[in-house]
Amino acid sequence: MNVPLPKLQQIPHAVASVHDYEPLARERMTAAAWAYLSGGAADEETMRANEAAFARFKLQPQVLQDLRGGHTQVSLFGQTYPSPLFLAPVAFQKLAHEHGELETVLGASAMQVGMVVSTQASVTLEEIAAQAATPLWFQLYLQADRDFTARLIQRAENAGYKAIVLTVDAPLSGIRNREQRSGFSLPPSVSAVNLHGMRLPSMPSVDPSGPLVFGSPLLDTAARWNDIAWIKERTSLPVLLKGILTDVDAERALAYGADGIIVSNHGGRVLDGLPATIDVLESITTAVGGRVPVLMDGGIRRGSDIFKALALGAQAVLVGRPFAWGLAAAGAVGVSHVAKLLRMELEVTMALMGCRDLANITRVHLSN
Ligand SMILES: Cc1cc2nc3c(=O)[nH]c(=O)nc-3n(C[C@H](O)[C@H](O)[C@H](O)COP(=O)(O)O)c2cc1C
């Protein structure tokens, strides 16, 4: 087994971009935890496509624009954020750093980026909120135990979270071969502490004469469209759906009362063969037509990627693996540095493209 290196105490000068964090993170995690964090579903085609697809969109700058008073502020659900960058929900962050989400929220707070906390966080949502000096959203996996789920929503609202993000693309785990081959399992010190005390459905043994997966209680109790109303009856917070990939589902989301949409394929971790998110974004922002905010994630590694997503109609973006690399490499300092790099690259891109604020970023700035 590899022995992870100690965390970096300061950031080496050679760390100039988000990509530079990947090898530094890898050396500081066990091979199995690294397989969990960095892997995707099956042959990882969707995961690779998420990153690669950005390169097909080319920038079309407008020179000699007035850039005075420029900024990257965005308003979402009544709250103003200094930039359109959020940290995506990433489960079990204690795998990357012994303090897990408590370390992440310090880094997020230092750079004032919003953070979405996973249902499967390895620290309680209340402890994270107590450390936060930046707005938090709560990512919800609807649980078979609906009473427990209702209490979870209430806990998030009581702790001051600003939105509920219902993840809709993972009623069960994807086929994650890289993780399986590594022999990954959660160490005893890491668990989904926010779900402690929940009633778990009993898992019947598989009868090979019947379906191998469809008999699972996970699918019997998985979220359905009517559950959005059920959630909205239990909270006054805005409810976003994370994991929408088609204009048809975006329309359904609005019809069923979603307050926002996150275009996502879960970073290519659930179903291999899905399209890159940046390739489907425009069809969704067009269908939504500004009725609710549309966010996106998947493959964002550069400020210019954020710019491209905004040019295709997104109001904001989330990053997953990049901040987790920062966390694994250097704790809170790594997280905040990743956020700083991306924010700075976005501003440089905007200035060179002739856009002094986010409203100025439009489709004419992309050639594809
Ligand atoms: C290790 C890991 C754990 C994740 N856990 C969750 C989760 O608990 N809930 C969720 O909705 N998405 C989860 N995601 C997906 C992210 O929220 C996000 O959609 C994805 O990471 C974005 O792609 P990127 O990593 O290329 O930025 C996870 C992603 C990773 C890498």
Short mmCIF file of C-alpha atoms and ligand atoms in Angstrom, two decimals:
data_model
loop_
_atom_site.label_atom_id
_atom_site.label_comp_id
_atom_site.label_asym_id
_atom_site.label_seq_id
_atom_site.Cartn_x
_atom_site.Cartn_y
_atom_site.Cartn_z
CA MET A 1 0.00 0.00 0.00
CA ASN A 2 1.27 3.50 -0.78
CA VAL A 3 2.00 5.81 2.15
CA PRO A 4 0.43 9.24 1.55
CA LEU A 5 2.79 12.21 1.87
CA PRO A 6 2.06 14.84 4.55
CA LYS A 7 -0.07 17.83 3.51
CA LEU A 8 1.74 20.79 1.98
CA GLN A 9 2.33 23.62 4.46
CA GLN A 10 2.69 26.17 1.69
CA ILE A 11 1.88 26.26 -1.99
CA PRO A 12 4.93 25.72 -4.26
CA HIS A 13 5.52 28.50 -6.84
CA ALA A 14 5.19 25.96 -9.63
CA VAL A 15 1.49 25.56 -8.84
CA ALA A 16 0.11 27.90 -11.48
CA SER A 17 -3.19 26.28 -12.45
CA VAL A 18 -5.83 23.93 -11.10
CA HIS A 19 -4.31 21.03 -13.05
CA ASP A 20 -1.09 21.38 -11.06
CA TYR A 21 -2.98 20.27 -7.95
CA GLU A 22 -3.91 16.85 -9.31
CA PRO A 23 -0.52 15.11 -8.85
CA LEU A 24 0.00 16.85 -5.50
CA ALA A 25 -3.36 15.49 -4.30
CA ARG A 26 -2.72 12.00 -5.61
CA GLU A 27 0.54 11.69 -3.63
CA ARG A 28 -1.31 12.63 -0.47
CA MET A 29 -4.08 10.03 -0.60
CA THR A 30 -4.16 6.24 -0.46
CA ALA A 31 -4.51 4.61 -3.88
CA ALA A 32 -8.04 3.42 -3.06
CA ALA A 33 -9.25 6.83 -1.82
CA TRP A 34 -7.71 8.39 -4.94
CA ALA A 35 -9.63 5.91 -7.13
CA TYR A 36 -12.85 6.98 -5.36
CA LEU A 37 -12.16 10.69 -5.72
CA SER A 38 -10.84 10.83 -9.25
CA GLY A 39 -12.64 7.97 -10.98
CA GLY A 40 -15.78 7.91 -13.08
CA ALA A 41 -18.34 5.37 -14.23
CA ALA A 42 -17.39 2.32 -16.34
CA ASP A 43 -14.92 3.31 -19.10
CA GLU A 44 -14.96 6.97 -17.98
CA GLU A 45 -15.87 8.27 -21.44
CA THR A 46 -18.33 10.82 -20.07
CA MET A 47 -15.84 11.94 -17.45
CA ARG A 48 -13.19 12.60 -20.10
CA ALA A 49 -15.73 14.18 -22.47
CA ASN A 50 -16.73 16.75 -19.83
CA GLU A 51 -13.25 18.29 -19.89
CA ALA A 52 -12.44 17.74 -23.57
CA ALA A 53 -15.66 19.31 -24.88
CA PHE A 54 -14.75 22.81 -23.66
CA ALA A 55 -11.88 23.00 -26.17
CA ARG A 56 -14.30 22.83 -29.11
CA PHE A 57 -15.82 26.19 -28.17
CA LYS A 58 -13.58 29.05 -29.33
CA LEU A 59 -13.62 32.54 -27.87
CA GLN A 60 -14.49 35.59 -29.98
CA PRO A 61 -13.18 38.71 -28.23
CA GLN A 62 -14.35 42.27 -28.61
CA VAL A 63 -11.42 44.67 -28.20
CA LEU A 64 -11.27 48.26 -26.88
CA GLN A 65 -14.30 47.90 -24.62
CA ASP A 66 -14.76 50.06 -21.52
CA LEU A 67 -13.74 47.82 -18.61
CA ARG A 68 -14.02 50.39 -15.81
CA GLY A 69 -15.93 49.27 -12.75
CA GLY A 70 -15.76 45.63 -13.81
CA HIS A 71 -16.82 42.83 -11.45
CA THR A 72 -18.05 39.23 -11.38
CA GLN A 73 -20.97 39.58 -8.97
CA VAL A 74 -24.04 37.42 -9.44
CA SER A 75 -27.41 37.45 -7.70
CA LEU A 76 -29.07 34.11 -7.03
CA PHE A 77 -32.20 33.49 -4.95
CA GLY A 78 -31.97 36.90 -3.32
CA GLN A 79 -28.31 36.59 -2.33
CA THR A 80 -25.35 38.34 -3.96
CA TYR A 81 -22.21 36.27 -4.57
CA PRO A 82 -18.85 37.86 -5.52
CA SER A 83 -18.36 35.32 -8.29
CA PRO A 84 -20.36 32.70 -10.21
CA LEU A 85 -18.19 29.88 -8.81
CA PHE A 86 -19.52 27.33 -6.30
CA LEU A 87 -18.02 24.23 -4.72
CA ALA A 88 -20.03 21.20 -5.83
CA PRO A 89 -21.32 18.65 -3.32
CA VAL A 90 -18.58 16.05 -2.83
CA ALA A 91 -19.24 13.21 -0.38
CA PHE A 92 -16.89 12.00 2.37
CA GLN A 93 -14.28 14.77 2.26
CA LYS A 94 -12.46 13.21 5.23
CA LEU A 95 -11.02 10.85 2.62
CA ALA A 96 -9.05 13.81 1.28
CA HIS A 97 -8.22 15.54 4.58
CA GLU A 98 -8.60 14.51 8.21
CA HIS A 99 -10.85 17.51 8.95
CA GLY A 100 -12.90 16.95 5.81
CA GLU A 101 -15.65 19.49 5.12
CA LEU A 102 -14.58 21.68 8.07
CA GLU A 103 -11.34 22.37 6.23
CA THR A 104 -13.15 22.95 2.92
CA VAL A 105 -15.53 25.50 4.41
CA LEU A 106 -12.59 27.50 5.78
CA GLY A 107 -11.07 27.64 2.30
CA ALA A 108 -14.44 28.48 0.71
CA SER A 109 -15.00 31.24 3.26
CA ALA A 110 -11.56 32.76 2.63
CA MET A 111 -12.44 33.24 -1.05
CA GLN A 112 -16.17 33.85 -0.49
CA VAL A 113 -17.29 31.04 -2.77
CA GLY A 114 -20.61 29.36 -2.07
CA MET A 115 -20.38 25.74 -0.97
CA VAL A 116 -22.87 22.94 -1.53
CA VAL A 117 -22.71 20.40 1.31
CA SER A 118 -23.43 16.75 0.44
CA THR A 119 -26.00 14.59 2.24
CA GLN A 120 -23.05 12.21 2.48
CA ALA A 121 -20.75 14.73 4.16
CA SER A 122 -18.38 13.22 6.71
CA VAL A 123 -19.02 16.11 9.17
CA THR A 124 -22.45 17.19 10.44
CA LEU A 125 -24.17 19.93 8.47
CA GLU A 126 -24.49 21.97 11.70
CA GLU A 127 -20.72 21.85 12.41
CA ILE A 128 -19.99 22.97 8.85
CA ALA A 129 -22.47 25.84 9.18
CA ALA A 130 -20.88 26.93 12.46
CA GLN A 131 -17.50 27.36 10.65
CA ALA A 132 -18.93 29.05 7.55
CA ALA A 133 -18.40 32.67 6.58
CA THR A 134 -19.87 32.10 3.13
CA PRO A 135 -23.35 30.97 2.02
CA LEU A 136 -24.03 27.23 2.11
CA TRP A 137 -26.54 25.15 0.14
CA PHE A 138 -27.57 21.65 1.16
CA GLN A 139 -27.49 18.79 -1.37
CA LEU A 140 -30.24 16.28 -0.69
CA TYR A 141 -30.45 12.63 -1.58
CA LEU A 142 -34.05 11.73 -0.82
CA GLN A 143 -33.91 8.82 1.62
CA ALA A 144 -36.21 5.81 1.85
CA ASP A 145 -37.02 6.98 5.39
CA ARG A 146 -39.14 10.01 4.48
CA ASP A 147 -39.58 11.20 8.08
CA PHE A 148 -35.81 11.28 8.43
CA THR A 149 -35.53 13.14 5.10
CA ALA A 150 -38.04 15.74 6.31
CA ARG A 151 -35.96 16.28 9.47
CA LEU A 152 -32.79 16.59 7.37
CA ILE A 153 -34.37 19.39 5.31
CA GLN A 154 -35.49 21.09 8.52
CA ARG A 155 -32.01 20.77 10.02
CA ALA A 156 -30.46 22.42 6.95
CA GLU A 157 -32.97 25.27 7.07
CA ASN A 158 -32.45 25.76 10.83
CA ALA A 159 -28.67 25.82 10.36
CA GLY A 160 -28.97 28.69 7.88
CA TYR A 161 -28.48 26.93 4.55
CA LYS A 162 -29.75 29.05 1.65
CA ALA A 163 -31.01 26.41 -0.80
CA ILE A 164 -31.83 22.73 -1.18
CA VAL A 165 -30.16 20.96 -4.12
CA LEU A 166 -32.00 17.73 -4.89
CA THR A 167 -29.74 15.37 -6.84
CA VAL A 168 -31.88 13.51 -9.37
CA ASP A 169 -29.36 11.59 -11.46
CA ALA A 170 -28.29 8.90 -9.00
CA PRO A 171 -31.17 6.82 -7.60
CA LEU A 172 -28.45 4.18 -7.24
CA SER A 173 -24.68 4.12 -7.56
CA GLY A 174 -23.16 3.90 -11.00
CA ILE A 175 -20.84 1.15 -12.14
CA ARG A 176 -17.55 2.54 -10.90
CA ASN A 177 -14.98 0.01 -12.11
CA ARG A 178 -11.85 1.98 -11.22
CA GLU A 179 -13.08 2.20 -7.63
CA GLN A 180 -14.00 -1.51 -7.56
CA ARG A 181 -10.62 -2.58 -8.93
CA SER A 182 -8.85 -0.55 -6.23
CA GLY A 183 -10.73 -2.44 -3.49
CA PHE A 184 -12.05 0.86 -2.10
CA SER A 185 -14.19 0.85 1.02
CA LEU A 186 -14.83 3.58 3.56
CA PRO A 187 -12.40 3.47 6.49
CA PRO A 188 -14.11 3.25 9.93
CA SER A 189 -13.31 6.91 10.67
CA VAL A 190 -15.34 8.16 7.68
CA SER A 191 -19.11 7.86 7.42
CA ALA A 192 -22.25 9.73 6.37
CA VAL A 193 -22.74 11.25 9.83
CA ASN A 194 -25.80 13.27 8.80
CA LEU A 195 -27.64 10.02 8.17
CA HIS A 196 -26.89 8.39 11.51
CA GLY A 197 -30.02 7.08 13.16
CA MET A 198 -31.93 6.63 9.91
CA ARG A 199 -34.07 3.55 9.30
CA LEU A 200 -32.47 1.55 6.49
CA PRO A 201 -34.58 -0.62 4.19
CA SER A 202 -33.68 -4.30 4.44
CA MET A 203 -31.82 -5.52 1.37
CA PRO A 204 -33.37 -8.79 0.15
CA SER A 205 -30.91 -11.37 -1.19
CA VAL A 206 -30.83 -11.46 -4.97
CA ASP A 207 -32.91 -14.16 -6.67
CA PRO A 208 -31.12 -14.87 -9.98
CA SER A 209 -34.40 -15.84 -11.65
CA GLY A 210 -35.62 -12.26 -11.20
CA PRO A 211 -34.10 -8.82 -11.86
CA LEU A 212 -30.70 -8.25 -10.26
CA VAL A 213 -31.15 -4.56 -9.54
CA PHE A 214 -34.84 -3.75 -9.98
CA GLY A 215 -35.73 -5.76 -6.90
CA SER A 216 -33.72 -3.30 -4.79
CA PRO A 217 -35.67 -1.19 -2.26
CA LEU A 218 -33.45 1.69 -3.42
CA LEU A 219 -35.48 1.82 -6.61
CA ASP A 220 -38.83 1.27 -4.88
CA THR A 221 -38.24 4.33 -2.74
CA ALA A 222 -36.27 6.48 -5.22
CA ALA A 223 -37.38 10.09 -5.73
CA ARG A 224 -40.07 10.77 -8.34
CA TRP A 225 -41.42 14.01 -9.82
CA ASN A 226 -44.16 14.36 -7.20
CA ASP A 227 -41.53 14.44 -4.46
CA ILE A 228 -40.58 17.98 -5.45
CA ALA A 229 -43.93 19.19 -4.13
CA TRP A 230 -43.36 17.07 -1.00
CA ILE A 231 -40.01 18.83 -0.41
CA LYS A 232 -41.42 22.28 -1.13
CA GLU A 233 -44.19 21.72 1.42
CA ARG A 234 -41.46 21.22 4.03
CA THR A 235 -39.20 24.19 3.37
CA SER A 236 -39.31 27.81 2.34
CA LEU A 237 -35.86 27.48 0.73
CA PRO A 238 -35.48 27.42 -3.04
CA VAL A 239 -35.22 23.87 -4.42
CA LEU A 240 -32.82 23.19 -7.31
CA LEU A 241 -32.65 19.95 -9.29
CA LYS A 242 -29.10 18.71 -9.94
CA GLY A 243 -28.56 16.25 -12.78
CA ILE A 244 -30.77 17.58 -15.59
CA LEU A 245 -29.40 16.87 -19.09
CA THR A 246 -32.26 17.47 -21.53
CA ASP A 247 -34.64 20.30 -22.40
CA VAL A 248 -37.55 17.88 -21.87
CA ASP A 249 -36.54 17.23 -18.26
CA ALA A 250 -35.85 20.95 -17.75
CA GLU A 251 -39.46 21.71 -18.78
CA ARG A 252 -40.72 18.99 -16.42
CA ALA A 253 -38.59 20.40 -13.62
CA LEU A 254 -40.24 23.80 -14.05
CA ALA A 255 -43.73 22.29 -14.33
CA TYR A 256 -43.17 20.46 -11.03
CA GLY A 257 -41.99 23.62 -9.28
CA ALA A 258 -38.17 23.55 -9.32
CA ASP A 259 -36.67 26.95 -8.49
CA GLY A 260 -33.41 26.26 -10.32
CA ILE A 261 -31.64 23.68 -12.46
CA ILE A 262 -28.11 22.32 -12.34
CA VAL A 263 -27.04 20.79 -15.63
CA SER A 264 -24.81 17.93 -14.50
CA ASN A 265 -23.85 14.35 -15.25
CA HIS A 266 -22.37 13.94 -11.77
CA GLY A 267 -18.86 14.45 -13.13
CA GLY A 268 -19.24 11.29 -15.22
CA ARG A 269 -19.49 9.15 -12.09
CA VAL A 270 -22.93 7.59 -12.53
CA LEU A 271 -23.81 6.68 -16.13
CA ASP A 272 -21.10 6.38 -18.76
CA GLY A 273 -22.24 7.36 -22.24
CA LEU A 274 -23.95 10.59 -21.21
CA PRO A 275 -22.96 13.70 -23.18
CA ALA A 276 -20.55 16.33 -21.87
CA THR A 277 -22.53 18.90 -19.92
CA ILE A 278 -21.17 21.89 -21.86
CA ASP A 279 -22.55 20.27 -25.05
CA VAL A 280 -26.14 20.12 -23.75
CA LEU A 281 -26.14 23.34 -21.74
CA GLU A 282 -27.39 25.66 -24.47
CA SER A 283 -30.43 23.54 -25.36
CA ILE A 284 -31.46 23.72 -21.70
CA THR A 285 -30.82 27.42 -21.12
CA THR A 286 -32.76 28.11 -24.31
CA ALA A 287 -35.71 26.00 -23.15
CA VAL A 288 -35.69 27.57 -19.69
CA GLY A 289 -35.48 31.06 -21.20
CA GLY A 290 -34.53 32.79 -17.96
CA ARG A 291 -37.56 31.55 -15.96
CA VAL A 292 -35.24 30.11 -13.27
CA PRO A 293 -31.45 30.17 -12.80
CA VAL A 294 -29.53 27.45 -14.66
CA LEU A 295 -26.16 26.34 -13.24
CA MET A 296 -23.81 23.71 -14.62
CA ASP A 297 -20.91 21.51 -13.56
CA GLY A 298 -18.58 18.92 -15.07
CA GLY A 299 -15.05 19.36 -16.35
CA ILE A 300 -14.50 23.00 -15.38
CA ARG A 301 -10.74 23.44 -14.92
CA ARG A 302 -10.13 26.99 -16.18
CA GLY A 303 -11.65 30.45 -15.80
CA SER A 304 -12.18 30.37 -19.57
CA ASP A 305 -14.36 27.25 -19.07
CA ILE A 306 -16.53 29.27 -16.67
CA PHE A 307 -16.73 32.04 -19.28
CA LYS A 308 -17.88 29.55 -21.93
CA ALA A 309 -20.59 28.15 -19.65
CA LEU A 310 -21.87 31.67 -18.94
CA ALA A 311 -21.80 32.51 -22.66
CA LEU A 312 -24.05 29.48 -23.23
CA GLY A 313 -26.54 30.84 -20.73
CA ALA A 314 -25.55 29.47 -17.31
CA GLN A 315 -25.80 31.87 -14.36
CA ALA A 316 -23.08 30.08 -12.37
CA VAL A 317 -20.94 26.93 -12.28
CA LEU A 318 -19.75 24.40 -9.74
CA VAL A 319 -16.45 22.56 -9.51
CA GLY A 320 -16.00 19.17 -7.85
CA ARG A 321 -12.65 17.44 -8.26
CA PRO A 322 -10.52 20.62 -8.53
CA PHE A 323 -11.29 21.83 -5.00
CA ALA A 324 -11.02 18.27 -3.66
CA TRP A 325 -7.49 18.15 -5.12
CA GLY A 326 -6.70 21.41 -3.30
CA LEU A 327 -8.12 19.93 -0.09
CA ALA A 328 -6.08 16.73 -0.39
CA ALA A 329 -2.89 18.63 -1.27
CA ALA A 330 -2.96 21.49 1.21
CA GLY A 331 -6.22 21.65 3.20
CA ALA A 332 -8.08 24.97 3.46
CA VAL A 333 -5.21 26.85 1.80
CA GLY A 334 -5.42 24.51 -1.18
CA VAL A 335 -9.19 24.93 -1.46
CA SER A 336 -8.99 28.72 -1.33
CA HIS A 337 -6.09 28.79 -3.79
CA VAL A 338 -8.05 26.69 -6.29
CA ALA A 339 -10.97 29.11 -5.93
CA LYS A 340 -8.62 32.08 -6.30
CA LEU A 341 -6.99 30.67 -9.45
CA LEU A 342 -10.38 30.08 -11.09
CA ARG A 343 -11.77 33.46 -10.06
CA MET A 344 -8.66 35.22 -11.31
CA GLU A 345 -8.63 33.34 -14.62
CA LEU A 346 -12.30 34.23 -15.12
CA GLU A 347 -11.59 37.93 -14.58
CA VAL A 348 -8.56 37.88 -16.90
CA THR A 349 -10.66 36.11 -19.55
CA MET A 350 -13.50 38.62 -19.14
CA ALA A 351 -11.15 41.61 -19.43
CA LEU A 352 -9.44 40.19 -22.53
CA MET A 353 -12.83 39.34 -24.05
CA GLY A 354 -14.11 42.87 -23.47
CA CYS A 355 -16.72 41.95 -20.83
CA ARG A 356 -16.81 44.02 -17.67
CA ASP A 357 -19.56 42.08 -15.93
CA LEU A 358 -21.40 38.79 -16.27
CA ALA A 359 -24.36 40.35 -18.07
CA ASN A 360 -21.95 41.32 -20.86
CA ILE A 361 -21.00 37.69 -21.52
CA THR A 362 -23.20 36.46 -24.37
CA ARG A 363 -23.38 33.91 -27.16
CA VAL A 364 -21.61 36.26 -29.58
CA HIS A 365 -18.44 35.67 -27.57
CA LEU A 366 -18.27 32.02 -28.71
CA SER A 367 -17.66 30.89 -32.27
CA ASN A 368 -18.93 27.29 -32.07
C1 LIG B 1 -15.61 12.23 -5.02
C2 LIG B 1 -16.90 12.83 -5.49
C3 LIG B 1 -18.04 12.72 -4.70
C4 LIG B 1 -19.25 13.28 -5.11
N1 LIG B 1 -20.33 13.22 -4.27
C5 LIG B 1 -21.49 13.81 -4.67
C6 LIG B 1 -22.61 13.84 -3.78
O1 LIG B 1 -22.55 13.37 -2.65
N2 LIG B 1 -23.76 14.40 -4.24
C7 LIG B 1 -23.86 14.95 -5.49
O2 LIG B 1 -24.93 15.45 -5.86
N3 LIG B 1 -22.81 14.96 -6.34
C8 LIG B 1 -21.63 14.41 -5.95
N4 LIG B 1 -20.55 14.45 -6.79
C9 LIG B 1 -20.67 15.12 -8.10
C10 LIG B 1 -20.28 16.61 -7.99
O3 LIG B 1 -21.22 17.31 -7.21
C11 LIG B 1 -20.19 17.29 -9.36
O4 LIG B 1 -21.39 17.07 -10.07
C12 LIG B 1 -19.01 16.82 -10.21
O5 LIG B 1 -17.88 16.53 -9.40
C13 LIG B 1 -18.64 17.92 -11.22
O6 LIG B 1 -17.63 17.49 -12.07
P1 LIG B 1 -16.07 17.86 -11.86
O7 LIG B 1 -15.58 16.96 -10.77
O8 LIG B 1 -15.48 17.56 -13.18
O9 LIG B 1 -15.97 19.33 -11.49
C14 LIG B 1 -19.33 13.93 -6.38
C15 LIG B 1 -18.17 14.04 -7.15
C16 LIG B 1 -16.97 13.53 -6.73
C17 LIG B 1 -15.74 13.71 -7.58
#
